[in-house]
Short mmCIF file of C-alpha atoms in Angstrom, two decimals:
data_model
loop_
_atom_site.label_atom_id
_atom_site.label_comp_id
_atom_site.label_asym_id
_atom_site.label_seq_id
_atom_site.Cartn_x
_atom_site.Cartn_y
_atom_site.Cartn_z
CA MET A 8 0.21 0.10 0.10
CA LYS A 9 1.38 3.32 -0.96
CA ASN A 10 0.51 5.46 2.23
CA LEU A 11 -0.16 9.04 2.40
CA ASN A 12 3.37 10.39 2.71
CA GLU A 13 4.40 8.52 -0.39
CA MET A 14 1.77 9.55 -2.57
CA LYS A 15 2.49 13.07 -1.68
CA ALA A 16 5.87 12.77 -2.47
CA ARG A 17 5.01 10.92 -5.90
CA GLN A 18 2.52 13.86 -6.95
CA LYS A 19 4.59 16.68 -5.36
CA ASP A 20 5.19 18.25 -8.91
CA PHE A 21 1.56 17.39 -10.36
CA VAL A 22 0.20 19.02 -7.23
CA GLY A 23 2.39 21.86 -7.05
CA HIS A 24 1.51 22.66 -11.06
CA LEU A 25 -2.66 22.40 -10.21
CA ARG A 26 -2.23 24.53 -7.08
CA GLY A 27 -0.57 27.32 -9.35
CA LEU A 28 -3.33 27.04 -11.78
CA THR A 29 -6.01 27.51 -9.11
CA GLU A 30 -4.29 30.66 -7.61
CA LYS A 31 -4.77 32.12 -10.91
CA TYR A 32 -8.11 31.04 -11.18
CA VAL A 33 -8.99 32.43 -7.52
CA ALA A 34 -6.70 35.63 -8.54
CA GLY A 35 -9.60 36.33 -11.11
CA LEU A 36 -12.78 35.83 -9.67
CA GLU A 37 -14.66 38.97 -8.77
CA LYS A 38 -14.65 38.86 -4.99
CA GLU A 39 -16.88 41.62 -3.68
CA LYS A 40 -19.23 39.16 -1.87
CA ILE A 41 -16.65 36.37 -0.91
CA GLN A 42 -15.11 36.93 2.56
CA THR A 43 -12.76 33.68 2.55
CA ILE A 44 -11.83 30.75 0.06
CA LEU A 45 -9.89 27.84 0.84
CA LEU A 46 -8.26 25.42 -1.24
CA SER A 47 -9.55 22.05 0.07
CA GLY A 48 -9.57 17.91 -0.41
CA SER A 49 -6.75 16.37 -2.28
CA VAL A 50 -4.65 19.20 -3.74
CA ALA A 51 -4.62 21.04 -0.35
CA ARG A 52 -3.34 17.65 1.15
CA GLY A 53 -1.10 17.26 -1.47
CA ASP A 54 -1.97 13.56 -2.64
CA TYR A 55 -4.12 14.15 -5.44
CA PHE A 56 -4.25 11.04 -8.03
CA PRO A 57 -7.32 11.28 -10.79
CA GLY A 58 -8.04 8.21 -12.29
CA LYS A 59 -9.62 7.52 -15.91
CA LEU A 60 -13.05 9.40 -14.61
CA GLY A 61 -10.74 12.47 -13.64
CA GLY A 62 -11.35 15.00 -11.07
CA TYR A 63 -11.85 18.03 -9.69
CA VAL A 64 -10.25 20.59 -7.49
CA ASP A 65 -11.72 21.20 -3.99
CA LEU A 66 -12.82 24.68 -2.91
CA ILE A 67 -14.59 25.98 0.15
CA VAL A 68 -16.10 29.42 -0.75
CA MET A 69 -17.33 31.39 2.08
CA THR A 70 -19.68 34.14 1.58
CA LYS A 71 -20.51 37.79 3.10
CA GLU A 72 -24.01 37.26 2.41
CA PRO A 73 -26.59 34.86 1.77
CA ASN A 74 -28.06 36.25 -1.61
CA PHE A 75 -24.82 34.85 -3.63
CA ASP A 76 -25.28 34.16 -7.29
CA ALA A 77 -22.70 31.06 -7.87
CA ASN A 78 -23.51 31.22 -11.43
CA THR A 79 -22.62 35.05 -11.97
CA VAL A 80 -19.25 34.55 -10.23
CA PHE A 81 -18.16 31.12 -11.30
CA GLY A 82 -20.50 30.14 -14.41
CA LYS A 83 -23.10 27.47 -14.77
CA ASP A 84 -23.04 24.73 -12.78
CA ILE A 85 -22.31 21.60 -14.94
CA GLU A 86 -23.18 18.73 -12.44
CA PRO A 87 -26.18 20.26 -10.47
CA GLU A 88 -27.13 16.60 -9.33
CA ILE A 89 -24.65 17.01 -6.86
CA PRO A 90 -24.22 19.01 -3.73
CA TYR A 91 -21.44 21.51 -5.20
CA HIS A 92 -20.90 23.88 -7.50
CA CYS A 93 -18.95 22.50 -10.54
CA VAL A 94 -17.15 24.29 -13.37
CA GLU A 95 -14.59 23.71 -15.89
CA THR A 96 -12.31 26.48 -17.16
CA PHE A 97 -9.19 26.91 -19.39
CA ILE A 98 -6.18 28.58 -17.53
CA TYR A 99 -2.71 28.80 -19.61
CA ASP A 100 -4.67 26.58 -22.03
CA GLU A 101 -5.04 23.76 -20.00
CA LYS A 102 -8.42 22.61 -18.75
CA ILE A 103 -9.33 22.34 -14.98
CA GLY A 104 -12.29 21.75 -13.09
CA PHE A 105 -13.38 23.00 -9.74
CA GLU A 106 -15.99 21.67 -7.19
CA ILE A 107 -17.16 24.38 -4.97
CA ASP A 108 -18.67 24.14 -1.48
CA ILE A 109 -20.33 27.41 -0.93
CA ARG A 110 -21.26 28.66 2.36
CA PRO A 111 -21.57 31.44 4.68
CA PHE A 112 -18.60 32.38 6.83
CA VAL A 113 -17.37 29.83 9.12
CA TYR A 114 -17.29 31.55 12.80
CA VAL A 115 -16.03 29.05 15.68
CA HIS A 116 -19.65 28.89 16.86
CA LYS A 117 -20.92 27.25 13.25
CA PHE A 118 -17.75 25.17 13.30
CA GLU A 119 -18.46 23.81 16.60
CA THR A 120 -21.92 22.19 15.15
CA PHE A 121 -20.30 20.55 12.25
CA ASP A 122 -19.83 16.61 12.15
CA GLU A 123 -15.87 15.50 12.71
CA PRO A 124 -15.58 14.89 9.12
CA GLY A 125 -16.50 18.52 8.38
CA LYS A 126 -14.39 19.69 10.97
CA TRP A 127 -11.45 17.70 9.67
CA SER A 128 -12.03 18.84 6.05
CA ILE A 129 -11.94 22.76 6.84
CA LEU A 130 -9.04 22.26 9.10
CA GLU A 131 -6.83 20.47 6.22
CA SER A 132 -7.71 23.01 3.74
CA LYS A 133 -5.11 25.98 2.92
CA ILE A 134 -6.19 29.50 2.78
CA LEU A 135 -6.13 31.40 -0.46
CA TYR A 136 -7.95 34.30 -0.03
CA ASP A 137 -8.91 35.96 3.28
CA GLU A 138 -10.31 39.71 3.32
CA ASN A 139 -9.02 41.35 6.49
CA ASP A 140 -7.26 37.84 7.61
CA LEU A 141 -10.97 37.20 9.00
CA PHE A 142 -10.69 33.52 8.74
CA SER A 143 -7.02 33.53 10.15
CA LYS A 144 -8.16 35.04 12.96
CA GLU A 145 -11.21 32.65 13.49
CA LEU A 146 -8.77 29.54 13.22
CA SER A 147 -7.04 30.51 16.18
CA LYS A 148 -10.69 30.23 18.27
CA ILE A 149 -11.21 27.19 16.21
CA GLU A 150 -8.04 25.73 17.55
CA PHE A 151 -8.64 26.09 21.01
CA LEU A 152 -11.93 24.59 20.48
CA LYS A 153 -10.50 21.49 18.74
CA LYS A 154 -7.97 21.09 21.48
CA ARG A 155 -10.68 20.78 24.14
CA GLU A 156 -12.80 18.54 21.78
CA LEU A 157 -10.26 16.01 21.08
CA LYS A 158 -9.35 15.55 24.24
CA SER A 159 -13.12 15.02 25.53
CA TYR A 160 -13.42 12.83 22.70
CA LEU A 161 -10.35 10.59 23.51
CA GLU A 162 -12.08 9.79 26.81
CA LYS A 163 -15.57 9.14 25.79
CA THR A 164 -14.25 6.75 22.99
CA ILE A 165 -12.07 5.01 25.29
CA PHE A 166 -15.05 4.61 27.60
CA GLU A 167 -17.06 3.27 24.54
CA ILE A 168 -14.43 0.82 23.39
CA GLU A 169 -14.09 -1.07 27.06
CA ARG A 170 -17.80 -0.90 27.16
CA LEU A 171 -18.26 -2.86 24.12
CA ILE A 172 -15.52 -5.62 24.54
CA GLY A 173 -16.08 -5.84 28.68
CA ASP A 174 -17.09 -8.70 30.21
CA TYR A 175 -20.98 -7.49 30.55
CA ILE A 176 -21.63 -7.60 27.22
CA CYS A 177 -19.09 -10.64 25.93
CA ASP A 178 -20.67 -12.65 28.43
CA LYS A 179 -24.21 -11.99 27.09
CA TRP A 180 -23.16 -13.20 23.58
CA LEU A 181 -20.94 -15.77 24.64
CA ARG A 182 -24.00 -17.43 26.32
CA ARG A 183 -26.03 -17.04 23.41
CA ALA A 184 -23.05 -18.59 21.29
CA GLY A 185 -23.36 -15.22 19.19
CA TYR A 186 -19.77 -15.09 17.75
CA ILE A 187 -21.01 -13.10 14.66
CA GLN A 188 -22.27 -10.22 17.16
CA LEU A 189 -18.80 -10.54 18.84
CA HIS A 190 -16.71 -10.06 16.29
CA GLU A 191 -18.94 -7.22 15.00
CA ASN A 192 -18.99 -5.70 18.43
CA LEU A 193 -15.17 -6.13 18.26
CA SER A 194 -14.63 -4.68 14.88
CA LYS A 195 -16.39 -1.37 15.99
CA ALA A 196 -13.90 -1.05 18.97
CA ILE A 197 -11.26 -1.35 16.55
CA LYS A 198 -12.76 1.23 14.46
CA LEU A 199 -13.12 3.21 17.32
CA GLY A 200 -9.59 2.47 17.96
CA ILE A 201 -8.49 4.22 14.68
CA CYS A 202 -10.61 6.86 15.61
CA CYS A 203 -8.83 7.55 18.92
CA LEU A 204 -5.35 7.64 16.48
CA TYR A 205 -6.37 10.64 15.20
CA TYR A 206 -7.21 12.12 18.63
CA ILE A 207 -3.90 11.39 19.85
CA ASN A 208 -1.91 12.73 16.51
CA GLY A 209 -4.09 16.49 17.05
CA SER A 210 -7.08 15.75 14.54
CA TYR A 211 -10.59 15.24 14.26
CA VAL A 212 -11.65 12.10 12.22
CA ALA A 213 -11.72 12.12 8.54
CA PRO A 214 -14.78 10.20 6.54
CA ASP A 215 -15.18 6.78 6.92
CA ASN A 216 -14.22 5.66 3.02
CA ARG A 217 -10.97 6.91 3.89
CA LEU A 218 -10.80 6.62 7.87
CA SER A 219 -7.80 3.80 8.45
CA TYR A 220 -5.86 5.06 5.29
CA TYR A 221 -4.74 8.10 6.72
CA THR A 222 -3.50 6.53 9.92
CA TYR A 223 -0.33 4.77 8.54
CA SER A 224 1.46 7.93 8.19
CA PHE A 225 0.38 9.44 11.37
CA GLU A 226 3.52 10.21 13.53
CA LYS A 227 2.14 8.46 16.87
CA LEU A 228 1.18 4.67 16.50
CA PRO A 229 1.32 1.54 18.26
CA GLU A 230 4.58 -0.52 17.64
CA ASN A 231 4.38 -2.77 14.22
CA TYR A 232 0.76 -0.81 13.53
CA GLU A 233 0.32 -2.19 9.75
CA ARG A 234 1.02 -5.57 10.71
CA MET A 235 -1.17 -5.75 13.73
CA MET A 236 -4.00 -4.20 11.78
CA LYS A 237 -3.70 -7.02 9.07
CA MET A 238 -4.12 -9.36 11.83
CA LEU A 239 -6.91 -7.80 13.39
CA MET A 240 -8.93 -7.46 10.11
CA LYS A 241 -8.39 -11.00 9.40
CA GLN A 242 -11.59 -13.04 11.31
CA ASN A 243 -13.48 -16.19 11.17
CA ILE A 244 -16.74 -14.38 12.17
CA SER A 245 -18.30 -17.99 13.32
CA SER A 246 -15.36 -18.55 15.61
CA ARG A 247 -15.10 -17.98 19.14
CA ARG A 248 -11.56 -18.90 19.20
CA ASP A 249 -10.89 -16.30 16.65
CA PHE A 250 -12.74 -13.68 18.82
CA PHE A 251 -10.70 -14.39 21.60
CA ARG A 252 -7.50 -14.15 19.45
CA ARG A 253 -8.24 -10.98 17.77
CA LYS A 254 -9.65 -9.57 21.46
CA GLN A 255 -6.66 -10.52 22.74
CA LEU A 256 -4.35 -8.81 20.14
CA PHE A 257 -6.36 -5.59 20.26
CA GLU A 258 -6.24 -5.25 24.09
CA SER A 259 -2.44 -5.82 24.50
CA GLU A 260 -1.43 -4.28 21.45
CA PHE A 261 -3.77 -1.53 20.58
CA LEU A 262 -6.33 -0.47 23.37
CA ASN A 263 -3.26 -0.61 26.26
CA TRP A 264 -1.42 1.81 24.05
CA LEU A 265 -4.55 4.05 23.64
CA LYS A 266 -4.68 4.08 27.31
CA ALA A 267 -1.16 4.73 27.80
CA GLU A 268 -1.07 7.74 25.36
CA LYS A 269 -4.40 8.77 27.14
CA ILE A 270 -2.60 9.33 30.07
CA LYS A 271 0.51 11.22 28.79
CA ILE A 272 -1.78 13.74 27.52
CA THR A 273 -3.52 14.11 30.53
CA ALA A 274 -0.08 14.65 32.45
CA ILE A 275 1.06 17.00 29.85
CA GLN A 276 -2.51 18.97 30.15
CA ILE A 277 -2.02 18.83 33.90
CA ASP A 278 1.71 20.55 33.74
#
């Protein structure tokens, strides 16, 4: 598997070229009713790698007022069936498409109402335009909120992991020979453990369709993380023995590491 860091290195020149075209596009927009423009998605992240179906450069545009006419500013939406404003244009005789998420300005109180992938997408973005540095200033408040929320999420998520694979729930399903349910509960606990890796590495969680992938490039990980995950993902869902194999591995190599990191984080905050 080519992890995120490897993909960023591979695509560096291509993504850099796209960013240059995007900056040129943004520079030419009429911005009277625009407060902030963010480069988001895989071009901002650095791993943009379009396949045979192509792709768009993702932008987040924060407007000053609700009656914003996207067609006037960006041109006609070429894919009205999806919830973004999509356009194609030529820059230096090169065709490039943009998928534009148009929304009101994101103050910290609004940011707090987003789901985690929504928060993640905002914070992985890069500022391309920000009149009077308004969003840059708001980011300092958002970062303060993030620090508080991630600590809370970590504590609550570890508690839920321990509940899911604790004696009470396990005994309930063992008495019923409900091995499929036991494996399902354990798989959910593993997914929650992956979420905890985001919190420990200072991030909200990514969308489900890429949740695990990004963790392989995190700085803080359990020892032999990729090997461990391969062993955890192998399962015989009708086997009691295999459930206990997976559970023992998860608790000894993953959950114990998470709990140790949680203690470190709490100690730092107390100091």
